[in-house]
Coordinates of N, CA and C in Angstrom, one line a residue:
L291 N -7.0 -2.5 -24.2 CA -6.7 -1.1 -24.3 C -7.6 -0.5 -25.4
A292 N -7.8 -1.2 -26.5 CA -8.6 -0.7 -27.6 C -10.1 -0.7 -27.1
E293 N -10.5 -1.7 -26.4 CA -11.9 -1.7 -25.9 C -12.1 -0.5 -25.0
E294 N -11.2 -0.2 -24.1 CA -11.3 0.9 -23.2 C -11.3 2.3 -24.0
A295 N -10.5 2.4 -25.0 CA -10.5 3.6 -25.8 C -11.8 3.8 -26.5
L296 N -12.4 2.7 -27.0 CA -13.7 2.8 -27.7 C -14.8 3.2 -26.7
H297 N -14.7 2.6 -25.5 CA -15.7 3.0 -24.4 C -15.6 4.5 -24.1
I298 N -14.4 5.0 -24.0 CA -14.2 6.4 -23.7 C -14.8 7.3 -24.8
Y299 N -14.5 6.8 -26.1 CA -15.0 7.5 -27.2 C -16.5 7.6 -27.2
M300 N -17.2 6.4 -27.0 CA -18.6 6.3 -27.0 C -19.2 7.2 -25.9
E301 N -18.6 7.2 -24.7 CA -19.0 8.1 -23.6 C -19.0 9.5 -24.1
G302 N -18.0 9.9 -24.8 CA -17.9 11.3 -25.3 C -18.8 11.6 -26.4
E303 N -19.2 10.6 -27.1 CA -20.1 10.7 -28.3 C -21.6 10.6 -27.9
R304 N -21.9 10.5 -26.6 CA -23.3 10.4 -26.1 C -24.0 11.6 -26.6
E305 N -25.1 11.3 -27.4 CA -25.9 12.4 -28.0 C -26.7 13.1 -26.9
C306 N -26.8 14.4 -27.1 CA -27.5 15.2 -26.2 C -29.0 15.1 -26.6
V307 N -29.8 14.4 -25.8 CA -31.2 14.2 -26.1 C -31.9 15.0 -25.0
N308 N -32.6 16.0 -25.4 CA -33.3 16.8 -24.4 C -34.8 16.5 -24.3
K309 N -35.3 15.8 -25.3 CA -36.7 15.4 -25.3 C -36.8 14.0 -25.9
I310 N -37.7 13.2 -25.3 CA -37.8 11.8 -25.8 C -39.2 11.7 -26.6
S311 N -39.1 11.4 -27.8 CA -40.3 11.2 -28.6 C -40.5 9.8 -29.1
C312 N -39.4 9.0 -29.0 CA -39.5 7.6 -29.5 C -38.4 6.8 -28.9
P313 N -38.5 5.4 -28.9 CA -37.4 4.6 -28.4 C -36.1 4.9 -28.9
D314 N -36.0 5.3 -30.2 CA -34.7 5.6 -30.8 C -34.0 6.8 -30.0
D315 N -34.7 7.7 -29.5 CA -34.1 8.8 -28.6 C -33.5 8.2 -27.4
I316 N -34.2 7.2 -26.8 CA -33.6 6.5 -25.6 C -32.3 5.8 -26.0
Y317 N -32.3 5.2 -27.1 CA -31.1 4.5 -27.6 C -30.0 5.4 -27.8
K318 N -30.3 6.6 -28.5 CA -29.2 7.6 -28.7 C -28.6 8.1 -27.4
L319 N -29.4 8.3 -26.4 CA -29.0 8.8 -25.1 C -28.2 7.7 -24.4
M320 N -28.5 6.5 -24.5 CA -28.0 5.4 -23.7 C -27.2 4.4 -24.4
R321 N -26.9 4.6 -25.7 CA -26.2 3.6 -26.5 C -24.8 3.1 -26.0
F322 N -24.2 3.9 -25.1 CA -23.0 3.5 -24.5 C -23.1 2.2 -23.8
L323 N -24.3 1.9 -23.4 CA -24.6 0.6 -22.6 C -24.3 -0.6 -23.5
S324 N -24.3 -0.5 -24.8 CA -24.1 -1.6 -25.7 C -22.6 -2.1 -25.6
L325 N -21.7 -1.2 -25.0 CA -20.3 -1.6 -24.9 C -20.0 -2.3 -23.6
E326 N -20.9 -2.2 -22.7 CA -20.7 -2.8 -21.3 C -20.7 -4.3 -21.3
S327 N -19.8 -4.9 -20.5 CA -19.7 -6.3 -20.4 C -20.6 -6.9 -19.2
E328 N -21.2 -6.0 -18.5 CA -22.1 -6.3 -17.4 C -23.4 -5.6 -17.6
E329 N -24.5 -6.0 -17.0 CA -25.8 -5.4 -17.1 C -25.8 -4.1 -16.2
Y330 N -26.4 -3.1 -16.8 CA -26.6 -1.8 -16.1 C -28.1 -1.5 -16.3
F331 N -28.7 -0.9 -15.3 CA -30.1 -0.5 -15.4 C -30.2 1.0 -15.1
Y332 N -30.9 1.7 -16.0 CA -31.0 3.2 -15.8 C -32.5 3.6 -15.8
A333 N -32.8 4.7 -15.2 CA -34.1 5.3 -15.2 C -33.9 6.7 -15.7
I334 N -34.8 7.1 -16.7 CA -34.7 8.4 -17.3 C -36.0 9.1 -16.8
F335 N -35.9 10.3 -16.2 CA -37.1 11.0 -15.7 C -37.4 12.2 -16.6
T336 N -38.6 12.4 -17.0 CA -39.0 13.5 -17.8 C -40.3 14.2 -17.2
R337 N -40.5 15.4 -17.8 CA -41.7 16.1 -17.5 C -42.8 15.5 -18.4
Q338 N -44.0 16.1 -18.2 CA -45.2 15.6 -19.0 C -45.0 15.7 -20.5
N339 N -44.2 16.7 -21.0 CA -43.9 16.9 -22.4 C -42.7 16.1 -22.9
N340 N -42.3 15.2 -22.0 CA -41.1 14.3 -22.3 C -39.8 15.0 -22.4
E341 N -39.7 16.1 -21.8 CA -38.4 16.8 -21.7 C -37.6 16.2 -20.6
V342 N -36.4 15.8 -20.9 CA -35.6 15.0 -19.9 C -35.1 16.0 -18.8
I343 N -35.4 15.5 -17.6 CA -34.9 16.2 -16.4 C -33.6 15.7 -16.0
K344 N -33.5 14.3 -15.9 CA -32.2 13.7 -15.5 C -32.4 12.2 -15.7
Y345 N -31.2 11.5 -15.6 CA -31.3 10.0 -15.5 C -30.3 9.5 -14.5
I346 N -30.6 8.3 -14.0 CA -29.7 7.8 -12.9 C -29.4 6.3 -13.2
E347 N -28.4 5.8 -12.7 CA -28.1 4.4 -12.7 C -28.9 3.8 -11.5
A348 N -29.8 2.9 -11.8 CA -30.7 2.3 -10.8 C -30.3 0.9 -10.4
G349 N -29.3 0.3 -11.1 CA -28.9 -1.1 -10.8 C -27.7 -1.4 -11.7
H350 N -26.9 -2.4 -11.1 CA -25.7 -2.9 -11.8 C -25.6 -4.3 -11.4
G351 N -25.4 -5.2 -12.4 CA -25.4 -6.6 -12.1 C -24.2 -7.3 -12.7
T352 N -24.5 -8.5 -13.2 CA -23.4 -9.4 -13.7 C -23.6 -9.4 -15.3
Q353 N -22.9 -10.3 -15.9 CA -23.0 -10.5 -17.3 C -24.4 -10.9 -17.8
T354 N -25.2 -11.5 -16.9 CA -26.4 -12.1 -17.3 C -27.7 -11.6 -16.5
A355 N -27.5 -10.8 -15.5 CA -28.6 -10.3 -14.7 C -28.3 -9.0 -14.0
T356 N -29.4 -8.3 -13.8 CA -29.3 -7.1 -12.9 C -30.6 -6.9 -12.2
L357 N -30.5 -6.3 -11.0 CA -31.7 -5.9 -10.3 C -31.8 -4.4 -10.2
A358 N -33.0 -3.9 -10.3 CA -33.1 -2.4 -10.2 C -33.9 -2.2 -8.9
D359 N -33.5 -1.1 -8.2 CA -34.2 -0.7 -6.9 C -35.4 0.1 -7.2
C360 N -36.5 -0.5 -7.2 CA -37.8 0.2 -7.5 C -38.0 1.5 -6.6
R361 N -37.6 1.3 -5.4 CA -37.8 2.4 -4.4 C -36.9 3.6 -4.8
K362 N -35.7 3.3 -5.2 CA -34.8 4.4 -5.6 C -35.4 5.1 -6.8
I363 N -35.9 4.4 -7.8 CA -36.5 5.0 -9.0 C -37.7 5.9 -8.6
I364 N -38.6 5.4 -7.8 CA -39.7 6.2 -7.4 C -39.3 7.4 -6.6
R365 N -38.4 7.2 -5.7 CA -37.9 8.3 -4.8 C -37.3 9.4 -5.7
E366 N -36.5 9.1 -6.7 CA -35.8 10.0 -7.6 C -36.9 10.8 -8.4
A367 N -37.9 10.0 -8.9 CA -39.0 10.6 -9.7 C -39.7 11.7 -8.9
L368 N -40.0 11.3 -7.6 CA -40.7 12.3 -6.8 C -39.9 13.5 -6.4
L369 N -38.6 13.3 -6.2 CA -37.7 14.4 -5.8 C -37.5 15.4 -7.0
C370 N -37.4 14.9 -8.2 CA -37.2 15.8 -9.4 C -38.6 16.1 -10.0
K371 N -39.7 15.7 -9.4 CA -41.0 16.1 -9.9 C -41.3 15.6 -11.3
A372 N -40.8 14.4 -11.6 CA -41.0 13.8 -12.9 C -42.4 13.2 -13.0
T373 N -43.0 13.3 -14.1 CA -44.4 12.7 -14.3 C -44.3 11.5 -15.3
V374 N -43.1 11.3 -15.9 CA -42.9 10.2 -16.8 C -41.6 9.6 -16.6
I375 N -41.5 8.2 -16.6 CA -40.3 7.5 -16.5 C -40.1 6.6 -17.6
Y376 N -38.8 6.5 -18.1 CA -38.4 5.5 -19.1 C -37.3 4.7 -18.4
I377 N -37.4 3.4 -18.5 CA -36.3 2.6 -18.0 C -35.6 1.9 -19.1
V378 N -34.3 1.6 -18.9 CA -33.5 1.1 -19.9 C -32.4 0.2 -19.3
H379 N -32.1 -0.9 -19.9 CA -30.9 -1.7 -19.5 C -30.3 -2.4 -20.7
N380 N -29.1 -2.9 -20.5 CA -28.4 -3.6 -21.6 C -28.4 -5.1 -21.4
H381 N -28.2 -5.8 -22.5 CA -28.0 -7.3 -22.5 C -26.7 -7.5 -23.1
P382 N -25.6 -7.7 -22.3 CA -24.3 -8.0 -22.9 C -24.2 -9.3 -23.6
S383 N -25.2 -10.2 -23.3 CA -25.2 -11.5 -23.9 C -25.6 -11.4 -25.4
G384 N -26.1 -10.3 -25.8 CA -26.5 -10.1 -27.2 C -28.0 -10.5 -27.5
T385 N -28.7 -11.0 -26.5 CA -30.1 -11.4 -26.6 C -30.9 -10.1 -26.6
R386 N -31.6 -9.9 -27.7 CA -32.4 -8.6 -27.8 C -33.7 -8.7 -27.0
H387 N -34.3 -9.8 -26.9 CA -35.6 -10.0 -26.3 C -35.5 -10.1 -24.7
P388 N -36.6 -9.6 -24.1 CA -36.6 -9.6 -22.6 C -36.7 -11.0 -22.0
S389 N -36.2 -11.1 -20.8 CA -36.3 -12.4 -20.1 C -37.6 -12.3 -19.2
R390 N -38.0 -13.4 -18.6 CA -39.1 -13.4 -17.7 C -38.9 -12.4 -16.5
M391 N -37.6 -12.4 -16.1 CA -37.2 -11.5 -15.0 C -37.4 -10.0 -15.4
D392 N -37.0 -9.7 -16.7 CA -37.2 -8.4 -17.2 C -38.7 -8.0 -17.2
D393 N -39.6 -8.9 -17.7 CA -41.0 -8.7 -17.7 C -41.5 -8.5 -16.3
T394 N -41.1 -9.3 -15.3 CA -41.6 -9.1 -13.9 C -41.1 -7.8 -13.4
L395 N -39.9 -7.4 -13.6 CA -39.4 -6.1 -13.1 C -40.2 -4.9 -13.7
T396 N -40.5 -5.0 -15.0 CA -41.3 -4.0 -15.7 C -42.6 -3.9 -15.1
I397 N -43.3 -5.0 -14.8 CA -44.6 -5.0 -14.2 C -44.6 -4.3 -12.8
N398 N -43.6 -4.7 -12.0 CA -43.4 -4.2 -10.7 C -43.2 -2.7 -10.7
I399 N -42.3 -2.2 -11.5 CA -42.0 -0.8 -11.6 C -43.3 0.0 -12.1
N400 N -44.0 -0.6 -13.1 CA -45.2 0.0 -13.6 C -46.2 0.1 -12.5
N401 N -46.4 -0.9 -11.7 CA -47.4 -0.8 -10.6 C -47.0 0.2 -9.6
A402 N -45.8 0.3 -9.3 CA -45.3 1.3 -8.3 C -45.6 2.7 -8.9
C403 N -45.3 2.9 -10.2 CA -45.5 4.2 -10.8 C -47.0 4.6 -10.8
K404 N -47.8 3.7 -11.1 CA -49.3 3.9 -11.1 C -49.7 4.4 -9.7
F405 N -49.2 3.9 -8.7 CA -49.6 4.3 -7.3 C -49.3 5.7 -7.1
F406 N -48.2 6.2 -7.7 CA -47.8 7.6 -7.5 C -48.2 8.5 -8.7
N407 N -49.1 8.0 -9.5 CA -49.6 8.8 -10.7 C -48.5 9.2 -11.6
I408 N -47.5 8.3 -11.8 CA -46.4 8.5 -12.7 C -46.5 7.5 -13.8
R409 N -46.3 7.9 -15.0 CA -46.4 7.1 -16.2 C -45.1 6.4 -16.6
L410 N -45.1 5.1 -16.6 CA -43.9 4.4 -17.1 C -44.2 4.2 -18.6
A411 N -43.4 5.0 -19.4 CA -43.7 5.1 -20.8 C -43.0 4.0 -21.7
D412 N -41.9 3.5 -21.2 CA -41.2 2.5 -22.0 C -40.1 1.8 -21.2
H413 N -39.8 0.6 -21.6 CA -38.6 -0.1 -21.1 C -37.9 -0.5 -22.3
V414 N -36.6 -0.1 -22.4 CA -35.8 -0.3 -23.6 C -34.6 -1.2 -23.2
I415 N -34.4 -2.3 -24.0 CA -33.3 -3.1 -23.8 C -32.3 -2.9 -24.9
I416 N -31.1 -2.6 -24.6 CA -30.0 -2.3 -25.6 C -29.0 -3.4 -25.7
C417 N -28.8 -3.8 -26.9 CA -27.7 -4.8 -27.1 C -27.2 -4.8 -28.6
N418 N -26.0 -5.0 -28.8 CA -25.4 -5.1 -30.1 C -25.8 -4.0 -31.1
G419 N -25.8 -2.8 -30.6 CA -26.1 -1.7 -31.5 C -27.6 -1.7 -31.9
N420 N -28.5 -2.3 -31.2 CA -29.9 -2.4 -31.5 C -30.7 -2.3 -30.2
Y421 N -32.0 -2.3 -30.3 CA -32.8 -2.2 -29.0 C -34.1 -2.9 -29.2
Y422 N -34.7 -3.2 -28.0 CA -36.0 -3.8 -27.9 C -36.9 -2.8 -27.1
S423 N -38.0 -2.4 -27.6 CA -38.9 -1.5 -26.8 C -40.2 -2.2 -26.4
Y424 N -40.4 -2.2 -25.1 CA -41.7 -2.8 -24.6 C -42.9 -2.0 -25.2
H425 N -42.7 -0.7 -25.4 CA -43.8 0.1 -25.9 C -44.1 -0.2 -27.4
E426 N -43.1 -0.3 -28.2 CA -43.2 -0.7 -29.6 C -43.8 -2.1 -29.8
E427 N -43.5 -3.0 -28.9 CA -44.0 -4.3 -29.0 C -45.3 -4.5 -28.3
G428 N -45.9 -3.4 -27.8 CA -47.2 -3.5 -27.2 C -47.3 -4.1 -25.9
K429 N -46.2 -4.2 -25.2 CA -46.1 -4.9 -23.9 C -46.2 -3.9 -22.7
L430 N -46.3 -2.6 -23.1 CA -46.4 -1.5 -22.0 C -47.3 -0.4 -22.6

């Protein structure tokens, strides 16, 4: 019951981020993911100036893995006329660093984005009140 109350509180405390200027903005927008016991994968769509248009859940998995539907992400980006995408998911296991599967998924989504002239700006992994940024680590 306490965990559910905390989850509801965190949902209500989700910061209103209208523009993304750094990975910390992504964390502020999506920090509720750090409370989840299963992996969730989201895509955030922005204009060229990084003004947030919308975000969607693009995948939901288990405690240790999730798959994201690359076609769904690209379709949503095209429909809302986004030119920049940020992807984010959580690691309930507490492991901050990406797995090989995370790396492969990032590469696949980045390649699909390039085909449609959309920029994949970052992939952020949220866990234990902290995050890992592919962009900050020079991996994207």
